[in-house]
Coordinates of C-alpha atoms in Angstrom, one line a residue:
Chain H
X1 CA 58.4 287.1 24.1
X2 CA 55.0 287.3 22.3
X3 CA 54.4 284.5 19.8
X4 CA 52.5 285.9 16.7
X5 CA 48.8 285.0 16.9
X6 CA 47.6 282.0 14.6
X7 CA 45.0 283.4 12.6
X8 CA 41.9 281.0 12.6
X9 CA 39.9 282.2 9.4
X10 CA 35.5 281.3 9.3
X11 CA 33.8 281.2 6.7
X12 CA 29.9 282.2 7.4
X13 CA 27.1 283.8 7.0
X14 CA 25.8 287.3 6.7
X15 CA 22.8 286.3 8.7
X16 CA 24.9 285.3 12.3
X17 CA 27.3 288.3 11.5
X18 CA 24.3 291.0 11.4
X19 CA 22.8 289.0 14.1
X20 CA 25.7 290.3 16.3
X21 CA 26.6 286.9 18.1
X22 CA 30.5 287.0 16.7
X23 CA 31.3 289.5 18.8
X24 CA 29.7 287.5 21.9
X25 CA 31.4 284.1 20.8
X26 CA 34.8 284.9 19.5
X27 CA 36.2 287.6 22.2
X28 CA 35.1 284.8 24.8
X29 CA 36.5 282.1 22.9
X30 CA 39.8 283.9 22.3
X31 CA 40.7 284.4 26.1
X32 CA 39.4 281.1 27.3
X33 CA 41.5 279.0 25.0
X34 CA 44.7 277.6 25.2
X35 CA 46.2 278.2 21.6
X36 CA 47.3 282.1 21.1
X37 CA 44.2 282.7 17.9
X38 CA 42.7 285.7 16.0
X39 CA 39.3 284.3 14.7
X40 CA 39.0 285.9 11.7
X41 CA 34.9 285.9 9.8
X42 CA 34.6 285.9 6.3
X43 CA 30.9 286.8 5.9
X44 CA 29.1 286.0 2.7
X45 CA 26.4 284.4 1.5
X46 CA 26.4 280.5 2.3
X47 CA 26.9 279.2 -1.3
X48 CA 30.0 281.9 -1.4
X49 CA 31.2 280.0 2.2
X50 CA 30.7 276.9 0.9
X51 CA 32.5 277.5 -2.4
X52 CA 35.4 279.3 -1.0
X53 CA 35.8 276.7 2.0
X54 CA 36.3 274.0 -1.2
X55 CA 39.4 276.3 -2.3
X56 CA 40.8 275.5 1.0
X57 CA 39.9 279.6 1.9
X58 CA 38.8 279.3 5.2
X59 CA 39.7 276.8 8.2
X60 CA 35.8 276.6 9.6
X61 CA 32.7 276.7 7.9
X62 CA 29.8 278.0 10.1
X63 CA 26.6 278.1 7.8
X64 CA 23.4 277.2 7.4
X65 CA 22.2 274.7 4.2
X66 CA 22.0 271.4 6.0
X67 CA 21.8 269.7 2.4
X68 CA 24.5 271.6 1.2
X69 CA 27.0 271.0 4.3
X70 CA 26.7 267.1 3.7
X71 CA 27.2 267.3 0.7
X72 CA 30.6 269.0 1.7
X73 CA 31.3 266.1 3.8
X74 CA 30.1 263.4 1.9
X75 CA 32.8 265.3 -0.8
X76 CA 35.7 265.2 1.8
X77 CA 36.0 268.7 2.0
X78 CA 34.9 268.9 5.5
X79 CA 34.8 266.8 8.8
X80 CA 33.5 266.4 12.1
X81 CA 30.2 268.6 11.2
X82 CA 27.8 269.5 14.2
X83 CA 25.0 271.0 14.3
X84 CA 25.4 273.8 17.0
X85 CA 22.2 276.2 16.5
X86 CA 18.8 277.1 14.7
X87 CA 16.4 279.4 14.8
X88 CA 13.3 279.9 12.1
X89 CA 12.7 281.0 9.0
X90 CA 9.4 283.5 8.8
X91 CA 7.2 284.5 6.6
X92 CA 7.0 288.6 6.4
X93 CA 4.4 290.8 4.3
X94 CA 2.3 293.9 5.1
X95 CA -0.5 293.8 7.6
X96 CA -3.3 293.4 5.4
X97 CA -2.5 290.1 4.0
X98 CA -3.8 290.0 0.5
X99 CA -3.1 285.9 0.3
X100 CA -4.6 285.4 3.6
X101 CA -1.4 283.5 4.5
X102 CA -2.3 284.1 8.1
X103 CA -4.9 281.4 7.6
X104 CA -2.5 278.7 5.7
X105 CA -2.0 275.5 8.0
X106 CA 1.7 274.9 6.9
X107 CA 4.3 277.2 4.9
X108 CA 3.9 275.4 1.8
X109 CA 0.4 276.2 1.7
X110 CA 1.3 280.1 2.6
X111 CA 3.0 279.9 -0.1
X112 CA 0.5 278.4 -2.9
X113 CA -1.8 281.3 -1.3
X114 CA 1.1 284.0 -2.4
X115 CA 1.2 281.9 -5.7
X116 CA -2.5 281.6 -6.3
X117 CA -3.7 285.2 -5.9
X118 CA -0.3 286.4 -7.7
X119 CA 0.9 288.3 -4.3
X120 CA 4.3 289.9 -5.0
X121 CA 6.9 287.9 -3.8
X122 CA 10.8 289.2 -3.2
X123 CA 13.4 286.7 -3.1
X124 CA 16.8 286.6 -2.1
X125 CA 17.8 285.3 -5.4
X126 CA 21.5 285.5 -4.3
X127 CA 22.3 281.6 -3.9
X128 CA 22.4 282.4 0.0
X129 CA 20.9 279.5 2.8
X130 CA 17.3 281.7 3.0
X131 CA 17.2 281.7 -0.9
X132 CA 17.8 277.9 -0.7
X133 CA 15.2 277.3 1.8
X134 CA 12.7 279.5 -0.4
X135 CA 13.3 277.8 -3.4
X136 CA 12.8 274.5 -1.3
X137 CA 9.4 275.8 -0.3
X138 CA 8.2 276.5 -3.6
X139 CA 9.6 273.0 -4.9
X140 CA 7.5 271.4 -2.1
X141 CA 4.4 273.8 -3.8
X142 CA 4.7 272.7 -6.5
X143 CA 5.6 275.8 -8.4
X144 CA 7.7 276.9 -10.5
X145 CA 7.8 280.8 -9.5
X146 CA 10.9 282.0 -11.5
X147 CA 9.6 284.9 -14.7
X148 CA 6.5 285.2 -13.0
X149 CA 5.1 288.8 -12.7
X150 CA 4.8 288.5 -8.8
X151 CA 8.3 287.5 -8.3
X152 CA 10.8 289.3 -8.3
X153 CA 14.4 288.5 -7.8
X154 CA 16.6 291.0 -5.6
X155 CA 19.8 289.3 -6.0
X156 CA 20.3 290.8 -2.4
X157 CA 21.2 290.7 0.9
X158 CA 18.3 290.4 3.6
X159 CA 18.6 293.7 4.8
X160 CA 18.0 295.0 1.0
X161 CA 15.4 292.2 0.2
X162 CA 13.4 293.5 3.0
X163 CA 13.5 297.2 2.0
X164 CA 12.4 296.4 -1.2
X165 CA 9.5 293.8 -0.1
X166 CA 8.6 297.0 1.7
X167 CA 8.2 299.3 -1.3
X168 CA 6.8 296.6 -3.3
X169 CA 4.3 295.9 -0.4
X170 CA 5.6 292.5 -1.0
X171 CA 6.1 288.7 1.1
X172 CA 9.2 287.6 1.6
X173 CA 11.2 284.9 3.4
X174 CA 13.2 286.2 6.1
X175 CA 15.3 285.0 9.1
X176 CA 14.0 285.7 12.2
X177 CA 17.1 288.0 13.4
X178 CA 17.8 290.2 10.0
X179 CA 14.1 290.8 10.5
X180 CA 14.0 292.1 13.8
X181 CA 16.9 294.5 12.8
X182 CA 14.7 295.9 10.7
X183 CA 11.7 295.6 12.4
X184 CA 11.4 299.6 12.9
X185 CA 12.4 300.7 9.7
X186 CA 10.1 299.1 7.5
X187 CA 5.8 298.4 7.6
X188 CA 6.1 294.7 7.1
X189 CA 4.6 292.2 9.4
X190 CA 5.3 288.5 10.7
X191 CA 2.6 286.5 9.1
X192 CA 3.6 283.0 9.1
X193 CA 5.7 281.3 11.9
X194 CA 6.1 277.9 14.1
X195 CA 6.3 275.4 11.0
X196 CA 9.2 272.7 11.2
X197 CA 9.8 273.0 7.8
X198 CA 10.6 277.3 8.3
X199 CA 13.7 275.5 11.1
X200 CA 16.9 277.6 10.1
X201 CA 20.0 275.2 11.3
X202 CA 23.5 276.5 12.0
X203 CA 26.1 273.6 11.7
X204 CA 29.9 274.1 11.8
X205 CA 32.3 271.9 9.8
X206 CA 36.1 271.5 10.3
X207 CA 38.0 271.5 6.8
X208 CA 39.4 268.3 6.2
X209 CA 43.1 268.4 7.2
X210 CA 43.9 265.4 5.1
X211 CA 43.0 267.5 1.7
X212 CA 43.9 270.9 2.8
X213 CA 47.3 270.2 4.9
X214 CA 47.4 274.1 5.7
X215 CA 44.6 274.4 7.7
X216 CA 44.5 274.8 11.5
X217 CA 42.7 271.8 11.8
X218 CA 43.9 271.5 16.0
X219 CA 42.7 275.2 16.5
X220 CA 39.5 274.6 14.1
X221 CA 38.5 271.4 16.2
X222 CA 39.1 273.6 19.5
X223 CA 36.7 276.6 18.7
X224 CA 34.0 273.3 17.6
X225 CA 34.9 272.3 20.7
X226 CA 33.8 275.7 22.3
X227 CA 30.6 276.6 20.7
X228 CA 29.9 273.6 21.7
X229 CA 30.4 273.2 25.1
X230 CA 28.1 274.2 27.9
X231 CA 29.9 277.7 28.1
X232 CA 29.4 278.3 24.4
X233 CA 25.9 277.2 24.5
X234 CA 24.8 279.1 27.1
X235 CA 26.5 282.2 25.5
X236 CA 24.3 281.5 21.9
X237 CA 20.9 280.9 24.5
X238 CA 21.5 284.0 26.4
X239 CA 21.8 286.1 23.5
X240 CA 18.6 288.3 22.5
X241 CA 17.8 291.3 20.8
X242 CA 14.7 293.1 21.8
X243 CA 13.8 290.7 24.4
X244 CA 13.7 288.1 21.4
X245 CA 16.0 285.1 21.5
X246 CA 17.6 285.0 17.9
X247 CA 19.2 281.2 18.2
X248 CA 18.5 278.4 20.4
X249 CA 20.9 275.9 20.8
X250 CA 21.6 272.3 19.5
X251 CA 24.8 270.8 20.7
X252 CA 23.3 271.0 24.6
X253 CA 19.9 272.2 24.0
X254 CA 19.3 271.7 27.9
X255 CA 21.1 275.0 28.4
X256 CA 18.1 277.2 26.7
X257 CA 15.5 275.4 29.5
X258 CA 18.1 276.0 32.7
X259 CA 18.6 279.6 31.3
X260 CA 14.8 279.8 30.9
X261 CA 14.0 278.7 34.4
X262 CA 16.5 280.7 35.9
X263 CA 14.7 283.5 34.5
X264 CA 11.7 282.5 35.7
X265 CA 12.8 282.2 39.0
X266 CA 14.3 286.1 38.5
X267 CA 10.8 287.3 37.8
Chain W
X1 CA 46.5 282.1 -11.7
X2 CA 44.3 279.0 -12.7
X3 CA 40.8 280.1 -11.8
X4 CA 41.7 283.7 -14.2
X5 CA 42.0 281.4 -16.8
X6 CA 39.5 279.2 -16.7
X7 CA 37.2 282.1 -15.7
X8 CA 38.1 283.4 -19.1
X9 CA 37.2 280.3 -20.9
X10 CA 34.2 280.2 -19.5
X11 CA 33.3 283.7 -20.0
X12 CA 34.0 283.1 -23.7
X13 CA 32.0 280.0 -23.9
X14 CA 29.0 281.9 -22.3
X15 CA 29.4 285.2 -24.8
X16 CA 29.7 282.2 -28.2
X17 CA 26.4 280.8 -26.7
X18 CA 24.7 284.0 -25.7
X19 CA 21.9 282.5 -24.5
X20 CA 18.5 284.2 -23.2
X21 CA 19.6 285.7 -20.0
X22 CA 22.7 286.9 -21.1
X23 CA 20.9 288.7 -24.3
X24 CA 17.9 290.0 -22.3
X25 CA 20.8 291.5 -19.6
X26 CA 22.3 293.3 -22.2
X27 CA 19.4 294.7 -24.4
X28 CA 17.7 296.1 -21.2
X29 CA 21.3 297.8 -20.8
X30 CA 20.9 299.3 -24.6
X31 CA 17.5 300.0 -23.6
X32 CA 17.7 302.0 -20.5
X33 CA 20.7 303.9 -21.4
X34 CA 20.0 304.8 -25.0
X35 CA 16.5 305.7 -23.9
X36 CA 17.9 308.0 -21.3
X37 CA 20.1 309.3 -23.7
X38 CA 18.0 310.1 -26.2
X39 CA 15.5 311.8 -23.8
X40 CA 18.4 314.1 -22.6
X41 CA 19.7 314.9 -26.4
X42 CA 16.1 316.1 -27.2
X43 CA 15.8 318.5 -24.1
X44 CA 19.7 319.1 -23.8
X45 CA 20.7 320.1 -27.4
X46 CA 17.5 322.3 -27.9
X47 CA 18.1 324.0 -24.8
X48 CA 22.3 324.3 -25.3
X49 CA 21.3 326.5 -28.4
X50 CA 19.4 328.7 -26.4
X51 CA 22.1 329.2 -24.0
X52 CA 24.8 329.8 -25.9
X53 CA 23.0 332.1 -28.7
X54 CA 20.8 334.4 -26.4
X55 CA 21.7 336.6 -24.2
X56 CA 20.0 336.8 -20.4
X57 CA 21.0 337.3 -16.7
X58 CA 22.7 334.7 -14.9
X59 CA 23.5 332.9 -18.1
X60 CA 26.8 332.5 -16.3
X61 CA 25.5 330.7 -13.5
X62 CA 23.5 328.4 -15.8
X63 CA 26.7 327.2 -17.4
X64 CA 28.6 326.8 -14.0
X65 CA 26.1 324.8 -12.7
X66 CA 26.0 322.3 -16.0
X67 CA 29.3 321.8 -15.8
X68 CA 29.8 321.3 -12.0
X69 CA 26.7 318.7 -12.7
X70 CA 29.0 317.3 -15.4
X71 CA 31.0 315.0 -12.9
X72 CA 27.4 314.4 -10.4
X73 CA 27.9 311.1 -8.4
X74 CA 25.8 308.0 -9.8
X75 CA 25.1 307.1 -6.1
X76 CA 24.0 310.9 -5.0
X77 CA 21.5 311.0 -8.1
X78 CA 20.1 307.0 -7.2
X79 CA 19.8 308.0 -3.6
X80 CA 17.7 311.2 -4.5
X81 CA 15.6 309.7 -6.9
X82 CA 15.2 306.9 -4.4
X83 CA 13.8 309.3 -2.1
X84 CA 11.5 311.0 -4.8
X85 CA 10.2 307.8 -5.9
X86 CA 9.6 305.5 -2.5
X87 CA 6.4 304.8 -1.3
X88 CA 6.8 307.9 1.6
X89 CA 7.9 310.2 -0.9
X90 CA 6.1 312.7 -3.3
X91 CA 5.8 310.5 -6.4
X92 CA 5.3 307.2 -4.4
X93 CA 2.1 306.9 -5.5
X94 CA 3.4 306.2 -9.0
X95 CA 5.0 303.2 -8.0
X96 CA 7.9 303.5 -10.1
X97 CA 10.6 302.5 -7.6
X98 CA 12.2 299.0 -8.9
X99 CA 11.5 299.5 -12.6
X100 CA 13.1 299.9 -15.4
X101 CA 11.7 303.7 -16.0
X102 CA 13.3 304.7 -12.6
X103 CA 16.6 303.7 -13.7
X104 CA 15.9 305.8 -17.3
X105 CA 14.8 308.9 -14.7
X106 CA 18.2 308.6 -12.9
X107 CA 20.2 308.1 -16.1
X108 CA 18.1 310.5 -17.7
X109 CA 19.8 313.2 -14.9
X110 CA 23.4 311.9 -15.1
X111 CA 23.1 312.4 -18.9
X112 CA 21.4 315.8 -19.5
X113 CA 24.3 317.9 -17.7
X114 CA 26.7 316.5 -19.9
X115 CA 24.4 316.1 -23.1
X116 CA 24.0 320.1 -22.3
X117 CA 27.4 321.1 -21.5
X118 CA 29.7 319.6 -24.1
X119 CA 26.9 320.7 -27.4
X120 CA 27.0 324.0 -25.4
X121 CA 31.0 324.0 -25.5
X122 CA 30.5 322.9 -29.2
X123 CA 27.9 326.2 -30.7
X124 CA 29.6 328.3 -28.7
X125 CA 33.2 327.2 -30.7
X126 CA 31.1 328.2 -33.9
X127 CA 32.6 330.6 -36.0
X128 CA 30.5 333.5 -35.1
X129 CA 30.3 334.7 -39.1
X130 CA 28.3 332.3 -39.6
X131 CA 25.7 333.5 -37.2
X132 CA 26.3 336.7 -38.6
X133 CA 25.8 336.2 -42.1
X134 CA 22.8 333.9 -41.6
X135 CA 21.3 336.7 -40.0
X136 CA 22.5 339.1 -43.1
X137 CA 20.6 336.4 -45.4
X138 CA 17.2 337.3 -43.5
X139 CA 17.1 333.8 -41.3
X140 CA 14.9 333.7 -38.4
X141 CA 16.3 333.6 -35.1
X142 CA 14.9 330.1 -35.6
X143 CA 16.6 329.2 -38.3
X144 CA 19.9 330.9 -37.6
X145 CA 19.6 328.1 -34.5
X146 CA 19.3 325.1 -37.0
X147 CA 22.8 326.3 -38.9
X148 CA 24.4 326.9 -35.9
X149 CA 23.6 323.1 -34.7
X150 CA 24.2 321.8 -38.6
X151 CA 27.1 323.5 -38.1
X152 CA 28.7 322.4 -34.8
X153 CA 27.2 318.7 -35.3
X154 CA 30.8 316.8 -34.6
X155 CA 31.0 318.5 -31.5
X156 CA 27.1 317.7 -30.6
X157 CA 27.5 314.2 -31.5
X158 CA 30.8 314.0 -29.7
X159 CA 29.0 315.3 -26.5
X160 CA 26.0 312.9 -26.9
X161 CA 28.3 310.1 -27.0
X162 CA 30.2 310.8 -24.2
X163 CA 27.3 310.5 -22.6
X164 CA 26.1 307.1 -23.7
X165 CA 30.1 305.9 -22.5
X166 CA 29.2 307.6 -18.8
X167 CA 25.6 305.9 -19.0
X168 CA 26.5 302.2 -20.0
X169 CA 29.4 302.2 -17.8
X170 CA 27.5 303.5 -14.7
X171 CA 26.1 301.3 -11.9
X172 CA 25.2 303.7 -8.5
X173 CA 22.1 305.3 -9.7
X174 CA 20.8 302.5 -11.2
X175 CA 21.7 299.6 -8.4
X176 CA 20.0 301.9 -6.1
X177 CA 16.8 302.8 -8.1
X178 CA 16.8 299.4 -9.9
X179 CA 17.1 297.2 -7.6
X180 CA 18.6 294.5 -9.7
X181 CA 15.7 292.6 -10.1
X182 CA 16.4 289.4 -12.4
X183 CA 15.0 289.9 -15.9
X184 CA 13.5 292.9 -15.2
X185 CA 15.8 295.7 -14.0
X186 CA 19.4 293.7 -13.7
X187 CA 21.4 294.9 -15.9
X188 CA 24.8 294.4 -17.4
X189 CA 27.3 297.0 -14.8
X190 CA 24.4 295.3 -11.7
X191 CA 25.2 291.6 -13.0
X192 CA 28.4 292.0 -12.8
X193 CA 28.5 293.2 -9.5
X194 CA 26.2 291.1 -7.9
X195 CA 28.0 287.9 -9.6
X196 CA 31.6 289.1 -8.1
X197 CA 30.1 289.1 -4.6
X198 CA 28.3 285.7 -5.0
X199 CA 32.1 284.2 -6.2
X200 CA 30.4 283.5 -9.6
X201 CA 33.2 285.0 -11.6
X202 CA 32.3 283.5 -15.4
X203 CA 29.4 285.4 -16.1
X204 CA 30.5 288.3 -14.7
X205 CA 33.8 288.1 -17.0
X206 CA 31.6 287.6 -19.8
X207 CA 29.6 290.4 -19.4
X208 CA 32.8 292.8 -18.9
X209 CA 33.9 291.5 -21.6
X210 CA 31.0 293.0 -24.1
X211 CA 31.0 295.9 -21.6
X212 CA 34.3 296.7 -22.4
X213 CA 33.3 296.0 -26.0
X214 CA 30.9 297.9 -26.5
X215 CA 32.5 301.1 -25.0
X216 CA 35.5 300.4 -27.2
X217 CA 32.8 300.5 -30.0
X218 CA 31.4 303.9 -29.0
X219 CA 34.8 305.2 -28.5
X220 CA 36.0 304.4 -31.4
X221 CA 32.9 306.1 -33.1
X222 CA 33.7 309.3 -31.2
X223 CA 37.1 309.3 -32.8
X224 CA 35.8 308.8 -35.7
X225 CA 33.6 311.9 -35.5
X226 CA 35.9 313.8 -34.0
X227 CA 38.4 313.4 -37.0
X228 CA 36.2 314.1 -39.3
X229 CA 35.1 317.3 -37.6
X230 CA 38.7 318.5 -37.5
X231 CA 39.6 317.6 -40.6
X232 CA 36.4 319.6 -41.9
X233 CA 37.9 322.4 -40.2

């Protein structure tokens, strides 16, 4: 007899469901492991994740606000968080580069440039992780770009942000894998890149069992347990779209250099 | 059950304070959809008058094709104006994608078929002695035009409003052409759709709350108009 599948519900991101690596992760992770799961991926915006994972909506949150997620800890929502990926933020804008961010030494500074010589500026403005790490950026600047004439705010997903940065011949933050989906469609350029401060970090969170009895805490701490692992790893570090790598992992980083050699030795 | 309600409460605590946002949200609404309206009224009445008092070839075909642009699709109109408009297309060079006079283009469309149609419907429904003994009188073809309009005025101004209802309730074209930026093209149908996907569900509330307001207001004008035109009758 079949026993009905437990359904394991996520709460995540747009960014790692356009990014394609759910469908690498979870068919894998549903043969290998022992308990009989349907994952399930409930993909909005991070501040949506977060806020339904508080109702008790979801039995995993996957997203990307490292403020935000201990937060939800330190607020007993969630337990056992790791941090399992990142990859970066960059900074996109046609090639001509009125700001001259090109020439800025960190992405603070690109973004007083933007600021400075009035640039147009599309933002998220959707409450997502990328509009949180925007909003950082100008905090760190200084500036207070909200009503400005330059900046405008799309209250959109990244796929739409960067369409309309690309009528408005406009910068915008991006992640790097929404961004090299659209890559051919649109004029826009990398500009900025390789700061610490652009790092974009996946963590996954269990919800706590002891607030939210009905979770599936045992089957929530197993699929941790996998993206984890050496297997799951190595699945997120041999992922890449265009050649491009689009995450590198965290919870055994050492996988990306033994993949990396391995391919090295290959060519 | 509980988040409805306190969803509510919050929706009416945000419509008591009405603060800047919420006000600017809803003005550009009025703003974009009366101007739209209005520019449609000025072409579409004018020209209704034409069409239903002259006679010319394929005046049957003109009529058809207002009417079957009666019902056009918000989204087909936003993504054809979208493609007009962006920077690859003719009128790129305008730069009028992502403003607030892109959205009163598209609305401007999705009224004038209606504006046209329904004051068309309502000179052709004049009695046709009056044309008759206008012209008797010695009026100008001119003129015989203005008492035909005076005349079917309930029915014009029922049409017109129609439209406004179809404009302030409508949220393809102008998404699409918009853009939604905050406080410069978001308005009140864009808020509320953004807001639901975000999980924010007070402010959206609140603003369906004086959207559905404000329709019942214009509704209830149309009624009004309407009754009085029949009891004129």
């Amino acid at each position: 007899m079949i026993k009905e599948k437990t359904k394991l519900a996520i709460a995540s991101t747009t960014s790692i469901q356009n990014s394609g690596l759910f469908d690498i992760l979870i068919p894998t992770y549903e043969k290998s492991t022992k308990y009989n799961v349907k994952v399930e991926v409930i993909a909005v915006g991070t501040g949506k994740a977060i806020r339904l994972a508080k109702k008790g909506g979801a039995d995993l949150l996957f997203v990307h606000d490292p403020f935000r997620e201990e937060k939800f800890v330190a607020e007993g929502y969630g337990v056992n968080r790791r941090p399992v990926m990142h990859n970066s933020f960059v900074i996109i804008g046609i090639a001509k580069d009125p700001a001259d961010i090109k020439e800025a030494k960190n992405a603070v500074e690109a973004f007083e440039l933007i600021a400075e010589t009035g640039s147009p500026f599309v933002s998220r403005g959707d409450d997502s992780g990328t509009n949180i790490k925007e909003l950082d950026l100008w905090e760190d600047a200084g500036i207070n770009p909200k009503g400005k004439g330059w900046y405008f705010e799309a209250g959109a997903k990244m796929g739409d942000t960067l369409l309309m940065a690309d009528q408005k011949k406009a910068y915008t933050l991006s992640d790097m894998g929404t961004f090299l989906n659209y890559e051919q469609k649109i004029d826009l350029k990398i500009l900025f890149q390789d700061d610490p401060m652009l790092k974009n970090q996946y963590s996954i969170i269990a919800i706590n069992p002891d607030r939210f009895p009905n979770v599936k805490y045992r089957e929530a701490m197993d699929f941790i347990a996998f993206v984890t692992s050496n297997e799951g790893q190595l699945l997120i570090a041999n992922y890449k779209k265009n050649g491009v790598n689009l995450f590198y992992p965290d919870a055994v980083p050492s996988v990306m250099t033994k993949t990396n050699r391995r391919e090295k030795n290959e060519t | 059950m509980d988040f409805i309600i306190e969803g509510f409460r919050k929706a009416f605590i945000l419509i008591l304070n009405l603060d800047a946002e919420l006000l600017g949200i809803i003005l550009l609404s009025l703003k974009v959809s009366g101007t739209a309206l209005l520019i449609a009224a000025l072409i579409g009445i004018p020209l209704s008058a034409v069409i239903g008092l002259k006679n010319f070839p394929a005046k049957g075909f003109i009529i058809s094709l207002m009417n079957t642009f009666m019902g056009l699709p918000p989204v087909v109109v936003g993504l054809f104006i979208f493609m007009l408009l962006s920077r690859a297309g003719p009128f790129g060079f305008m730069e009028l994608l992502y403003t607030p006079s892109a959205m009163i283009i598209a609305q401007t469309i999705l009224a004038f078929p209606i504006v046209a149609s329904l004051c068309h419907s309502a000179i052709v429904g004049v009695n046709p002695i009056i044309k008759q003994a206008s012209m008797t009188l010695g009026a100008t073809p001119f003129q015989v035009a203005i008492t035909i309009i005076k005349e079917a005025r309930y029915g014009i101004m029922s049409g017109v409003i129609a439209a406004l209802g179809r404009l302030m309730a409508e949220v393809g074209a102008i998404l699409i052409v918009g853009g939604n930026i905050a406080g410069y093209t978001r308005v009140m149908t864009t808020t509320i759709a953004m807001e639901t996907g975000k999980g924010d569900f007070e402010l959206a509330l609140a603003l369906g709350i004086i959207l559905l307001t404000i329709s019942l207001f214009i509704n209830a004008v149309l009624y009004f108009i309407q009754k009085k035109g029949i009891v004129k009758k």
